[in-house]
């Protein structure tokens, strides 16, 4: 009757909880995908950036190392122009041959006094350049680059140009001045493919578009596609200004991270569905557990009620047992006092004093209760002694005193089989033991004596000396305290002696006779 509605309710809650969890998880799943896409793009850009850094530095080094040839040629020309010396073709050829020294990617060197090409190395490398007027070149772009070289007095790089019979080249030019007057131009033609090969750019990695831009942003090498869609770039410092090497993935950034992103989104979506299902199952299970807990709680409450009633009954029984034990002990005390009327009230007064001493010492409540109870019956063994000896008014003989000393052992024998919550029998047995071993009946020393017995020993002596007896003069409390002080650490425990003196001298304790 109960299981069917509970089962249906559990299923409904499972479905509802799973749907709610999925609704909450889907935005998080989408945001996580965007975060991961950004992470992939950052890593991809860093990867391409590392590639461009290596290749860009290499390309810059390759170009600058060849431009050093042009600088060397300028040094040669400046040396001749500065002293007004003519340049001979033989001297130029020899010097240019030394500059070439087998460097790949160098096509030709030329000198153009007054802008007209006259010296060319290697000879015949480009016969069409001989006698060519660079300053008046009909091509606007070349004229503009020549004028820029004249004005800036720096190396100016032009190109790219188609080389004969094949290839792609660039031209580096620099103006030469005789004092402040233009003397002419020097030129260096570079073959670009070998330079790109040395820099590792002749065959870029698959799936990567690369482009090289000159100082003005014109496409010098590569594809225009590499300039679109936020490419990664690396600057290349050249004498003519800063060029730029750029790259981006073929097909764009989205295509570059599409596959790992789809894998991540698929995995996280599966985890989202699995999490939603687990939450739904947990919610359904919680419904079942809640009802079961309610049922068990009811049973537990009933059990606790029964247990409290049992504990109350047990407590009442313990109270009755304590009362019965108290009545029994009182009867024993009265029996002892009836047989020894001269010491009537001694055990009760000793018990009150022992309790006060134990309290002053800071003992636990349970230990204090045990010491007081033992003190109430510490002379119970005297019930077996003859009344004429107990009531004898004069001094006892040696044999009579030895008989009196047996009361400690007799008291122990009477109590040892009793099931008390405290070691009453042993305290009664040891209350005449002394710290130096001179006591009886066992001759125990120091810590061998129970603490309760050490407390009772002092209380017994002080009460006996401070309370009146009909058969002897009263020593009094002052002599009693002096006695235990003189025997402190010899017969009596120092801590017990100090506590006893404290309650009388500082706490104003009084024995009620």
CSV table of C-alpha atoms in Angstrom, one decimal:
chain,number,residue,atom,x,y,z
A,1,UNK,CA,0.0,0.0,0.0
A,2,UNK,CA,2.9,2.4,0.8
A,3,UNK,CA,5.5,1.3,-1.7
A,4,UNK,CA,3.6,2.1,-4.9
A,5,UNK,CA,2.9,5.8,-4.2
A,6,UNK,CA,6.4,6.2,-2.8
A,7,UNK,CA,7.9,4.6,-6.0
A,8,UNK,CA,5.9,6.9,-8.3
A,9,UNK,CA,6.8,10.0,-6.2
A,10,UNK,CA,10.5,9.0,-6.4
A,11,UNK,CA,10.4,8.6,-10.2
A,12,UNK,CA,8.7,12.0,-10.6
A,13,UNK,CA,11.2,13.7,-8.4
A,14,UNK,CA,14.1,12.0,-10.3
A,15,UNK,CA,12.9,13.3,-13.7
A,16,UNK,CA,12.1,16.8,-12.4
A,17,UNK,CA,15.5,17.1,-10.6
A,18,UNK,CA,17.4,15.8,-13.6
A,19,UNK,CA,15.7,18.4,-15.9
A,20,UNK,CA,16.3,21.3,-13.6
A,21,UNK,CA,19.9,20.2,-13.1
A,22,UNK,CA,20.4,20.0,-16.9
A,23,UNK,CA,18.8,23.5,-17.4
A,24,UNK,CA,21.3,24.9,-14.9
A,25,UNK,CA,24.3,23.0,-16.3
A,26,UNK,CA,23.8,23.9,-20.0
A,27,UNK,CA,24.7,27.6,-19.7
A,28,UNK,CA,27.8,26.5,-17.7
A,29,UNK,CA,28.6,24.0,-20.4
A,30,UNK,CA,28.4,26.7,-23.1
A,31,UNK,CA,30.5,29.1,-21.1
A,32,UNK,CA,33.1,26.4,-20.5
A,33,UNK,CA,33.2,25.8,-24.3
A,34,UNK,CA,33.9,29.5,-25.0
A,35,UNK,CA,36.6,29.5,-22.3
A,36,UNK,CA,38.2,26.4,-23.9
A,37,UNK,CA,38.0,27.9,-27.4
A,38,UNK,CA,39.8,31.0,-26.1
A,39,UNK,CA,42.4,28.8,-24.5
A,40,UNK,CA,43.0,26.9,-27.7
A,41,UNK,CA,43.2,30.1,-29.7
A,42,UNK,CA,45.8,31.5,-27.3
A,43,UNK,CA,47.9,28.4,-27.5
A,44,UNK,CA,47.6,28.3,-31.3
A,45,UNK,CA,48.7,32.0,-31.6
A,46,UNK,CA,51.6,31.3,-29.2
A,47,UNK,CA,52.6,28.3,-31.3
A,48,UNK,CA,52.6,30.4,-34.5
A,49,UNK,CA,54.3,33.2,-32.7
A,50,UNK,CA,57.2,30.9,-31.7
A,51,UNK,CA,57.5,29.7,-35.3
A,52,UNK,CA,57.5,33.3,-36.7
A,53,UNK,CA,60.1,34.4,-34.1
A,54,UNK,CA,62.5,31.7,-35.2
A,55,UNK,CA,61.9,32.2,-38.9
A,56,UNK,CA,61.7,36.0,-38.8
A,57,UNK,CA,65.0,36.2,-36.9
A,58,UNK,CA,66.6,33.8,-39.4
A,59,UNK,CA,65.3,35.8,-42.4
A,60,UNK,CA,66.5,39.1,-40.9
A,61,UNK,CA,69.9,37.6,-40.3
A,62,UNK,CA,70.1,36.2,-43.9
A,63,UNK,CA,69.1,39.5,-45.5
A,64,UNK,CA,71.4,41.7,-43.3
A,65,UNK,CA,74.3,39.4,-43.8
A,66,UNK,CA,74.0,40.0,-47.6
A,67,UNK,CA,73.4,43.7,-47.2
A,68,UNK,CA,76.8,43.7,-45.5
A,69,UNK,CA,78.2,43.1,-49.1
A,70,UNK,CA,76.7,46.4,-50.2
A,71,UNK,CA,78.2,48.1,-47.2
A,72,UNK,CA,81.6,46.7,-48.1
A,73,UNK,CA,81.2,48.0,-51.7
A,74,UNK,CA,80.3,51.4,-50.3
A,75,UNK,CA,83.5,51.4,-48.3
A,76,UNK,CA,85.4,50.6,-51.4
A,77,UNK,CA,83.8,53.4,-53.5
A,78,UNK,CA,84.0,56.0,-50.7
A,79,UNK,CA,87.7,55.3,-50.4
A,80,UNK,CA,88.2,56.1,-54.1
A,81,UNK,CA,85.8,59.0,-54.3
A,82,UNK,CA,87.2,60.6,-51.2
A,83,UNK,CA,90.6,61.0,-52.8
A,84,UNK,CA,89.4,61.7,-56.3
A,85,UNK,CA,90.7,58.4,-57.6
A,86,UNK,CA,89.1,56.8,-60.7
A,87,UNK,CA,87.7,53.3,-60.3
A,88,UNK,CA,89.1,50.8,-62.7
A,89,UNK,CA,87.1,47.8,-63.9
A,90,UNK,CA,89.8,45.4,-63.0
A,91,UNK,CA,90.1,46.8,-59.5
A,92,UNK,CA,86.3,46.7,-59.0
A,93,UNK,CA,86.0,43.1,-60.3
A,94,UNK,CA,88.7,41.9,-57.9
A,95,UNK,CA,87.2,43.7,-54.9
A,96,UNK,CA,83.6,42.5,-55.8
A,97,UNK,CA,84.9,38.9,-56.2
A,98,UNK,CA,86.2,39.1,-52.7
A,99,UNK,CA,82.9,40.4,-51.4
A,100,UNK,CA,80.9,37.6,-53.0
A,101,UNK,CA,83.0,34.7,-51.6
A,102,UNK,CA,80.5,32.2,-52.8
A,103,UNK,CA,77.5,33.7,-50.8
A,104,UNK,CA,74.3,32.1,-52.0
A,105,UNK,CA,71.4,34.4,-52.9
A,106,UNK,CA,73.6,37.2,-54.3
A,107,UNK,CA,72.9,37.9,-57.9
A,108,UNK,CA,75.1,40.9,-58.8
A,109,UNK,CA,76.8,44.1,-57.7
A,110,UNK,CA,76.9,47.3,-59.7
A,111,UNK,CA,78.3,50.9,-59.5
A,112,UNK,CA,76.5,53.8,-61.2
A,113,UNK,CA,78.5,57.1,-61.2
A,114,UNK,CA,76.0,60.0,-61.7
A,115,UNK,CA,73.3,57.3,-61.7
A,116,UNK,CA,74.4,55.6,-64.9
A,117,UNK,CA,75.4,51.9,-64.4
A,118,UNK,CA,79.1,51.5,-65.6
A,119,UNK,CA,80.5,48.7,-63.4
A,120,UNK,CA,78.8,45.3,-63.1
A,121,UNK,CA,79.9,42.1,-61.3
A,122,UNK,CA,79.8,39.3,-62.3
A,123,UNK,CA,80.5,40.6,-65.8
A,124,UNK,CA,77.6,39.9,-68.2
A,125,UNK,CA,75.3,39.0,-65.3
A,126,UNK,CA,72.8,41.5,-66.6
A,127,UNK,CA,74.0,43.2,-69.8
A,128,UNK,CA,70.8,45.2,-70.0
A,129,UNK,CA,71.8,47.2,-67.0
A,130,UNK,CA,75.0,48.5,-68.5
A,131,UNK,CA,74.6,52.2,-69.3
A,132,UNK,CA,71.2,52.3,-67.7
A,133,UNK,CA,70.2,55.6,-66.1
A,134,UNK,CA,68.7,54.8,-62.7
A,135,UNK,CA,67.8,58.4,-61.8
A,136,UNK,CA,65.7,58.7,-65.0
A,137,UNK,CA,64.3,55.2,-65.1
A,138,UNK,CA,60.9,55.2,-66.9
A,139,UNK,CA,59.3,53.1,-64.2
A,140,UNK,CA,57.8,55.3,-61.4
A,141,UNK,CA,58.4,52.8,-58.6
A,142,UNK,CA,62.1,52.4,-59.4
A,143,UNK,CA,62.5,56.2,-59.7
A,144,UNK,CA,60.8,56.7,-56.4
A,145,UNK,CA,63.1,54.1,-54.7
A,146,UNK,CA,66.2,55.7,-56.2
A,147,UNK,CA,65.1,59.2,-55.1
A,148,UNK,CA,64.5,57.8,-51.6
A,149,UNK,CA,68.0,56.4,-51.5
A,150,UNK,CA,69.4,59.7,-52.6
A,151,UNK,CA,67.5,61.7,-50.0
A,152,UNK,CA,67.9,59.3,-47.1
A,153,UNK,CA,71.5,58.3,-47.8
A,154,UNK,CA,70.5,54.9,-46.4
A,155,UNK,CA,70.2,51.5,-48.0
A,156,UNK,CA,66.8,51.3,-49.8
A,157,UNK,CA,65.3,47.9,-50.7
A,158,UNK,CA,63.0,47.6,-53.7
A,159,UNK,CA,61.1,44.7,-55.2
A,160,UNK,CA,60.2,42.0,-55.7
A,161,UNK,CA,61.3,41.8,-59.3
A,162,UNK,CA,61.3,38.9,-61.8
A,163,UNK,CA,64.9,37.8,-62.5
A,164,UNK,CA,66.2,36.3,-65.7
A,165,UNK,CA,66.2,33.6,-66.6
A,166,UNK,CA,64.0,32.7,-63.6
A,167,UNK,CA,63.5,33.6,-60.0
A,168,UNK,CA,62.4,36.4,-57.8
A,169,UNK,CA,64.7,39.1,-56.6
A,170,UNK,CA,65.0,42.3,-54.6
A,171,UNK,CA,67.4,45.3,-55.2
A,172,UNK,CA,69.2,47.2,-52.4
A,173,UNK,CA,70.6,50.6,-53.4
A,174,UNK,CA,72.6,53.3,-51.6
A,175,UNK,CA,73.7,56.8,-52.7
A,176,UNK,CA,77.4,57.7,-52.6
A,177,UNK,CA,78.3,61.4,-52.0
A,178,UNK,CA,81.5,63.3,-52.7
A,179,UNK,CA,81.4,65.6,-49.8
A,180,UNK,CA,77.9,67.1,-50.1
A,181,UNK,CA,77.5,66.4,-53.8
A,182,UNK,CA,75.8,63.2,-55.2
A,183,UNK,CA,78.5,61.1,-56.8
A,184,UNK,CA,76.4,58.1,-57.8
A,185,UNK,CA,74.6,54.9,-56.7
A,186,UNK,CA,75.7,51.4,-55.8
A,187,UNK,CA,73.3,48.4,-56.1
A,188,UNK,CA,73.0,44.9,-54.9
A,189,UNK,CA,70.6,42.4,-56.5
A,190,UNK,CA,69.6,39.5,-54.3
A,191,UNK,CA,68.0,36.2,-55.4
A,192,UNK,CA,65.1,35.7,-53.0
A,193,UNK,CA,64.4,31.9,-53.2
A,194,UNK,CA,67.8,30.8,-51.8
A,195,UNK,CA,67.5,33.3,-49.0
A,196,UNK,CA,64.0,32.1,-48.1
A,197,UNK,CA,65.3,28.5,-48.2
A,198,UNK,CA,68.1,29.3,-45.8
A,199,UNK,CA,65.5,31.0,-43.4
A,200,UNK,CA,63.2,27.9,-43.7
A,201,UNK,CA,60.4,29.8,-45.4
A,202,UNK,CA,60.5,28.1,-48.8
A,203,UNK,CA,58.1,25.4,-47.6
A,204,UNK,CA,56.1,26.7,-44.6
A,205,UNK,CA,54.3,24.2,-42.4
A,206,UNK,CA,51.1,22.6,-43.8
A,207,UNK,CA,48.0,24.5,-42.9
A,208,UNK,CA,49.8,27.9,-42.4
A,209,UNK,CA,49.5,31.0,-44.6
A,210,UNK,CA,52.6,33.2,-44.5
A,211,UNK,CA,53.2,36.7,-45.9
A,212,UNK,CA,56.2,39.2,-45.8
A,213,UNK,CA,55.4,42.9,-45.9
A,214,UNK,CA,57.9,45.7,-46.6
A,215,UNK,CA,58.3,48.9,-44.6
A,216,UNK,CA,55.3,50.5,-46.2
A,217,UNK,CA,53.0,47.5,-45.7
A,218,UNK,CA,53.2,46.3,-49.3
A,219,UNK,CA,53.0,42.5,-49.8
A,220,UNK,CA,56.6,41.5,-50.7
A,221,UNK,CA,56.2,37.7,-50.5
A,222,UNK,CA,53.4,35.2,-49.7
A,223,UNK,CA,49.6,35.3,-50.0
A,224,UNK,CA,47.1,38.1,-49.2
A,225,UNK,CA,45.1,35.6,-47.2
A,226,UNK,CA,47.8,35.7,-44.5
A,227,UNK,CA,46.9,39.4,-43.9
A,228,UNK,CA,43.3,38.9,-43.1
A,229,UNK,CA,41.7,37.7,-39.9
A,230,UNK,CA,44.0,39.0,-37.2
A,231,UNK,CA,47.2,37.3,-38.1
A,232,UNK,CA,50.2,36.8,-35.9
A,233,UNK,CA,53.2,39.0,-36.9
A,234,UNK,CA,56.9,39.4,-36.2
A,235,UNK,CA,59.0,42.5,-36.9
A,236,UNK,CA,62.2,42.2,-39.0
A,237,UNK,CA,64.6,45.1,-38.6
A,238,UNK,CA,66.4,46.1,-41.8
A,239,UNK,CA,68.4,49.2,-42.7
A,240,UNK,CA,65.5,50.4,-44.8
A,241,UNK,CA,63.0,50.1,-41.9
A,242,UNK,CA,61.0,47.4,-40.2
A,243,UNK,CA,59.5,44.7,-42.3
A,244,UNK,CA,56.8,42.4,-41.0
A,245,UNK,CA,56.5,38.6,-41.2
A,246,UNK,CA,52.8,37.5,-40.7
A,247,UNK,CA,51.0,34.1,-40.5
A,248,UNK,CA,47.7,32.6,-39.7
A,249,UNK,CA,46.1,29.1,-40.0
A,250,UNK,CA,44.8,28.3,-43.5
A,251,UNK,CA,41.0,28.6,-43.3
A,252,UNK,CA,41.1,30.9,-40.3
A,253,UNK,CA,41.4,30.6,-36.6
A,254,UNK,CA,38.0,28.9,-36.0
A,255,UNK,CA,39.0,26.1,-38.4
A,256,UNK,CA,42.3,25.6,-36.6
A,257,UNK,CA,40.7,24.8,-33.3
A,258,UNK,CA,37.4,23.3,-34.5
A,259,UNK,CA,38.3,19.6,-34.0
A,260,UNK,CA,39.7,19.8,-30.4
A,261,UNK,CA,36.8,22.2,-29.5
A,262,UNK,CA,34.2,19.8,-30.8
A,263,UNK,CA,35.8,16.9,-28.8
A,264,UNK,CA,35.8,19.1,-25.7
A,265,UNK,CA,32.2,20.2,-26.1
A,266,UNK,CA,31.1,16.6,-26.7
A,267,UNK,CA,32.9,15.3,-23.6
A,268,UNK,CA,31.6,18.1,-21.4
A,269,UNK,CA,28.1,17.8,-22.7
A,270,UNK,CA,28.1,14.1,-21.9
A,271,UNK,CA,29.4,14.9,-18.4
A,272,UNK,CA,26.6,17.5,-18.0
A,273,UNK,CA,24.0,14.9,-18.9
A,274,UNK,CA,25.6,12.3,-16.6
A,275,UNK,CA,25.7,14.8,-13.7
A,276,UNK,CA,22.0,15.7,-14.3
A,277,UNK,CA,21.0,12.0,-14.2
A,278,UNK,CA,23.0,11.4,-11.0
A,279,UNK,CA,21.4,14.5,-9.4
A,280,UNK,CA,18.0,13.2,-10.4
A,281,UNK,CA,18.7,9.7,-9.0
A,282,UNK,CA,20.0,11.2,-5.8
A,283,UNK,CA,16.9,13.3,-5.4
A,284,UNK,CA,14.7,10.3,-5.9
A,285,UNK,CA,16.7,8.3,-3.5
A,286,UNK,CA,16.5,11.1,-1.0
A,287,UNK,CA,12.7,10.9,-1.1
A,288,UNK,CA,12.9,7.2,-0.2
A,289,UNK,CA,15.4,7.8,2.5
A,290,UNK,CA,13.4,10.7,4.0
A,291,UNK,CA,10.3,8.5,4.5
A,292,UNK,CA,12.5,5.7,5.9
A,293,UNK,CA,14.2,8.2,8.3
A,294,UNK,CA,10.8,9.4,9.5
A,295,UNK,CA,9.7,5.9,10.2
A,296,UNK,CA,12.9,5.1,12.0
A,297,UNK,CA,12.8,8.4,13.9
A,298,UNK,CA,9.4,7.5,15.2
A,299,UNK,CA,10.7,4.1,16.3
A,300,UNK,CA,13.8,5.7,17.8
A,301,UNK,CA,11.7,8.2,19.8
A,302,UNK,CA,9.6,5.4,21.2
A,303,UNK,CA,12.8,3.5,22.0
A,304,UNK,CA,14.3,6.6,23.7
A,305,UNK,CA,11.1,7.1,25.8
A,306,UNK,CA,11.3,3.5,26.9
A,307,UNK,CA,14.9,3.9,27.7
A,308,UNK,CA,14.3,7.0,29.8
A,309,UNK,CA,11.7,5.2,31.8
A,310,UNK,CA,14.1,2.3,32.3
A,311,UNK,CA,16.8,4.8,33.4
A,312,UNK,CA,14.4,6.4,35.8
A,313,UNK,CA,13.5,3.1,37.3
A,314,UNK,CA,17.2,2.2,37.6
A,315,UNK,CA,17.9,5.5,39.3
A,316,UNK,CA,15.1,4.9,41.8
A,317,UNK,CA,16.5,1.5,42.4
A,318,UNK,CA,20.0,2.9,43.0
A,319,UNK,CA,18.6,5.5,45.4
A,320,UNK,CA,16.8,2.8,47.3
A,321,UNK,CA,20.0,0.7,47.4
A,322,UNK,CA,22.0,3.7,48.7
A,323,UNK,CA,19.4,4.3,51.3
A,324,UNK,CA,19.5,0.7,52.3
A,325,UNK,CA,23.3,0.7,52.4
A,326,UNK,CA,23.2,3.9,54.5
A,327,UNK,CA,20.8,2.4,56.9
A,328,UNK,CA,23.0,-0.7,57.2
A,329,UNK,CA,26.1,1.3,57.8
A,330,UNK,CA,24.2,3.4,60.4
A,331,UNK,CA,23.1,0.2,62.1
A,332,UNK,CA,26.7,-1.0,62.2
A,333,UNK,CA,27.9,2.4,63.6
A,334,UNK,CA,25.3,2.3,66.3
A,335,UNK,CA,26.3,-1.3,67.1
A,336,UNK,CA,29.9,-0.3,67.6
A,337,UNK,CA,29.0,2.7,69.7
A,338,UNK,CA,26.7,0.6,71.8
A,339,UNK,CA,29.6,-1.7,72.6
A,340,UNK,CA,32.0,1.2,73.2
A,341,UNK,CA,30.0,4.1,74.7
A,342,UNK,CA,33.2,6.0,75.6
A,343,UNK,CA,33.8,6.8,71.9
A,344,UNK,CA,30.2,7.5,70.9
A,345,UNK,CA,30.1,9.9,67.9
A,346,UNK,CA,33.8,9.4,67.1
A,347,UNK,CA,33.3,7.8,63.7
A,348,UNK,CA,30.8,10.4,62.6
A,349,UNK,CA,33.0,13.3,63.7
A,350,UNK,CA,36.0,11.6,62.1
A,351,UNK,CA,34.0,11.2,58.9
A,352,UNK,CA,33.0,14.9,58.8
A,353,UNK,CA,36.7,15.9,59.4
A,354,UNK,CA,37.9,13.4,56.7
A,355,UNK,CA,35.4,14.8,54.2
A,356,UNK,CA,36.5,18.4,54.9
A,357,UNK,CA,40.2,17.5,54.5
A,358,UNK,CA,39.6,15.6,51.2
A,359,UNK,CA,37.6,18.6,49.9
A,360,UNK,CA,40.4,21.0,50.9
A,361,UNK,CA,42.9,18.8,49.0
A,362,UNK,CA,40.7,19.1,45.8
A,363,UNK,CA,39.8,15.4,45.5
A,364,UNK,CA,37.0,14.3,43.2
A,365,UNK,CA,33.5,14.2,44.6
A,366,UNK,CA,33.3,10.4,44.2
A,367,UNK,CA,36.6,10.0,46.1
A,368,UNK,CA,35.4,12.3,48.9
A,369,UNK,CA,32.1,10.3,49.2
A,370,UNK,CA,34.1,7.0,49.5
A,371,UNK,CA,36.5,8.5,52.2
A,372,UNK,CA,33.5,9.8,54.3
A,373,UNK,CA,31.7,6.4,54.1
A,374,UNK,CA,34.8,4.5,55.1
A,375,UNK,CA,35.4,6.9,58.0
A,376,UNK,CA,31.8,6.3,59.2
A,377,UNK,CA,32.6,2.6,59.8
A,378,UNK,CA,36.4,2.6,60.2
A,379,UNK,CA,36.1,1.0,63.7
A,380,UNK,CA,33.5,-1.6,62.7
A,381,UNK,CA,36.0,-4.3,63.6
A,382,UNK,CA,35.7,-3.4,67.3
A,383,UNK,CA,32.3,-5.1,67.3
A,384,UNK,CA,34.1,-8.4,67.8
A,385,UNK,CA,36.2,-7.2,70.8
A,386,UNK,CA,35.1,-7.8,74.5
A,387,UNK,CA,33.1,-4.8,75.9
A,388,UNK,CA,35.2,-4.8,79.1
A,389,UNK,CA,38.3,-4.1,77.1
A,390,UNK,CA,36.6,-1.4,75.0
A,391,UNK,CA,35.2,0.3,78.1
A,392,UNK,CA,38.2,-0.1,80.3
A,393,UNK,CA,38.9,3.3,81.9
A,394,UNK,CA,42.6,2.8,82.6
A,395,UNK,CA,45.6,2.0,80.6
A,396,UNK,CA,45.4,-1.2,78.5
A,397,UNK,CA,47.9,-4.0,79.1
A,398,UNK,CA,50.2,-5.1,76.2
A,399,UNK,CA,48.1,-8.1,75.5
A,400,UNK,CA,44.9,-6.0,75.6
A,401,UNK,CA,46.4,-3.4,73.2
A,402,UNK,CA,47.4,-6.2,70.8
A,403,UNK,CA,43.8,-7.4,70.8
A,404,UNK,CA,42.6,-3.9,70.1
A,405,UNK,CA,44.9,-3.7,67.1
A,406,UNK,CA,43.1,-6.6,65.5
A,407,UNK,CA,40.0,-4.4,64.8
A,408,UNK,CA,41.5,-3.2,61.5
A,409,UNK,CA,41.9,-6.7,60.2
A,410,UNK,CA,38.5,-7.7,61.5
A,411,UNK,CA,36.9,-4.7,59.8
A,412,UNK,CA,38.5,-5.6,56.5
A,413,UNK,CA,37.3,-9.2,56.8
A,414,UNK,CA,33.8,-8.1,57.5
A,415,UNK,CA,33.7,-5.7,54.5
A,416,UNK,CA,35.9,-7.3,51.8
A,417,UNK,CA,33.0,-9.4,50.3
A,418,UNK,CA,30.8,-6.4,50.0
A,419,UNK,CA,30.1,-4.9,46.5
A,420,UNK,CA,30.7,-1.2,47.3
A,421,UNK,CA,31.4,1.6,44.7
A,422,UNK,CA,34.5,2.5,46.8
A,423,UNK,CA,37.4,0.5,48.3
A,424,UNK,CA,35.9,0.7,51.8
A,425,UNK,CA,37.4,-2.6,53.1
A,426,UNK,CA,41.0,-1.6,52.2
A,427,UNK,CA,40.6,2.0,53.6
A,428,UNK,CA,39.3,0.5,56.9
A,429,UNK,CA,42.2,-2.1,56.8
A,430,UNK,CA,44.9,0.6,56.3
A,431,UNK,CA,43.7,3.5,58.5
A,432,UNK,CA,46.3,2.7,61.2
A,433,UNK,CA,49.2,2.4,58.7
A,434,UNK,CA,51.8,5.1,58.9
A,435,UNK,CA,54.1,6.8,56.2
A,436,UNK,CA,57.3,5.4,57.8
A,437,UNK,CA,56.0,1.8,57.9
A,438,UNK,CA,55.5,1.8,61.7
A,439,UNK,CA,51.7,1.3,61.5
A,440,UNK,CA,49.6,-1.9,61.5
A,441,UNK,CA,48.4,-4.4,60.5
A,442,UNK,CA,50.5,-4.6,57.3
A,443,UNK,CA,53.4,-2.2,58.0
A,444,UNK,CA,52.8,-0.3,54.6
A,445,UNK,CA,54.9,2.7,53.7
A,446,UNK,CA,54.2,6.0,51.8
A,447,UNK,CA,52.3,5.5,48.5
A,448,UNK,CA,51.6,1.9,49.3
A,449,UNK,CA,48.9,3.2,51.6
A,450,UNK,CA,45.6,4.2,49.9
A,451,UNK,CA,45.1,8.0,49.8
A,452,UNK,CA,41.7,7.6,51.5
A,453,UNK,CA,43.4,5.7,54.3
A,454,UNK,CA,46.1,8.4,54.7
A,455,UNK,CA,43.3,11.0,55.0
A,456,UNK,CA,41.4,8.9,57.5
A,457,UNK,CA,44.5,8.3,59.6
A,458,UNK,CA,45.0,12.1,60.2
A,459,UNK,CA,41.2,12.6,60.8
A,460,UNK,CA,41.1,9.7,63.3
A,461,UNK,CA,44.0,11.0,65.3
A,462,UNK,CA,42.9,14.6,65.4
A,463,UNK,CA,39.3,13.8,66.4
A,464,UNK,CA,40.5,11.4,69.1
A,465,UNK,CA,42.8,14.0,70.6
A,466,UNK,CA,40.4,16.9,70.2
A,467,UNK,CA,37.3,15.2,71.6
A,468,UNK,CA,36.7,14.5,75.3
A,469,UNK,CA,36.9,11.0,76.7
A,470,UNK,CA,35.6,10.1,80.2
A,471,UNK,CA,38.6,7.9,81.0
A,472,UNK,CA,41.5,10.5,80.2
A,473,UNK,CA,42.3,14.2,80.3
A,474,UNK,CA,41.4,16.1,77.1
A,475,UNK,CA,44.6,16.9,75.1
A,476,UNK,CA,42.7,19.4,72.9
A,477,UNK,CA,42.7,20.6,69.3
A,478,UNK,CA,45.9,22.7,69.7
A,479,UNK,CA,47.9,19.6,70.8
A,480,UNK,CA,46.3,17.5,68.1
A,481,UNK,CA,47.4,19.9,65.4
A,482,UNK,CA,50.9,20.2,67.0
A,483,UNK,CA,51.1,16.4,67.0
A,484,UNK,CA,50.3,15.9,63.3
A,485,UNK,CA,52.7,18.8,62.4
A,486,UNK,CA,55.5,17.2,64.4
A,487,UNK,CA,55.0,13.9,62.6
A,488,UNK,CA,54.4,15.5,59.1
A,489,UNK,CA,56.1,13.3,56.5
A,490,UNK,CA,57.0,10.7,59.2
A,491,UNK,CA,53.8,9.2,60.3
A,492,UNK,CA,51.3,11.3,58.3
A,493,UNK,CA,51.0,12.4,54.7
A,494,UNK,CA,52.3,16.0,54.4
A,495,UNK,CA,49.5,17.0,52.0
A,496,UNK,CA,46.9,15.7,54.4
A,497,UNK,CA,48.5,17.4,57.4
A,498,UNK,CA,48.6,20.7,55.5
A,499,UNK,CA,45.0,20.5,54.5
A,500,UNK,CA,43.9,19.6,58.0
A,501,UNK,CA,45.7,22.5,59.6
A,502,UNK,CA,44.3,24.8,56.9
A,503,UNK,CA,40.7,24.0,57.5
A,504,UNK,CA,41.1,24.5,61.3
A,505,UNK,CA,43.4,27.6,61.2
A,506,UNK,CA,42.2,29.3,58.1
A,507,UNK,CA,38.7,28.0,57.3
A,508,UNK,CA,37.4,28.0,60.9
A,509,UNK,CA,36.3,24.3,60.8
A,510,UNK,CA,34.9,23.0,64.1
A,511,UNK,CA,34.3,19.5,65.4
A,512,UNK,CA,30.7,19.2,66.7
A,513,UNK,CA,30.8,17.1,69.9
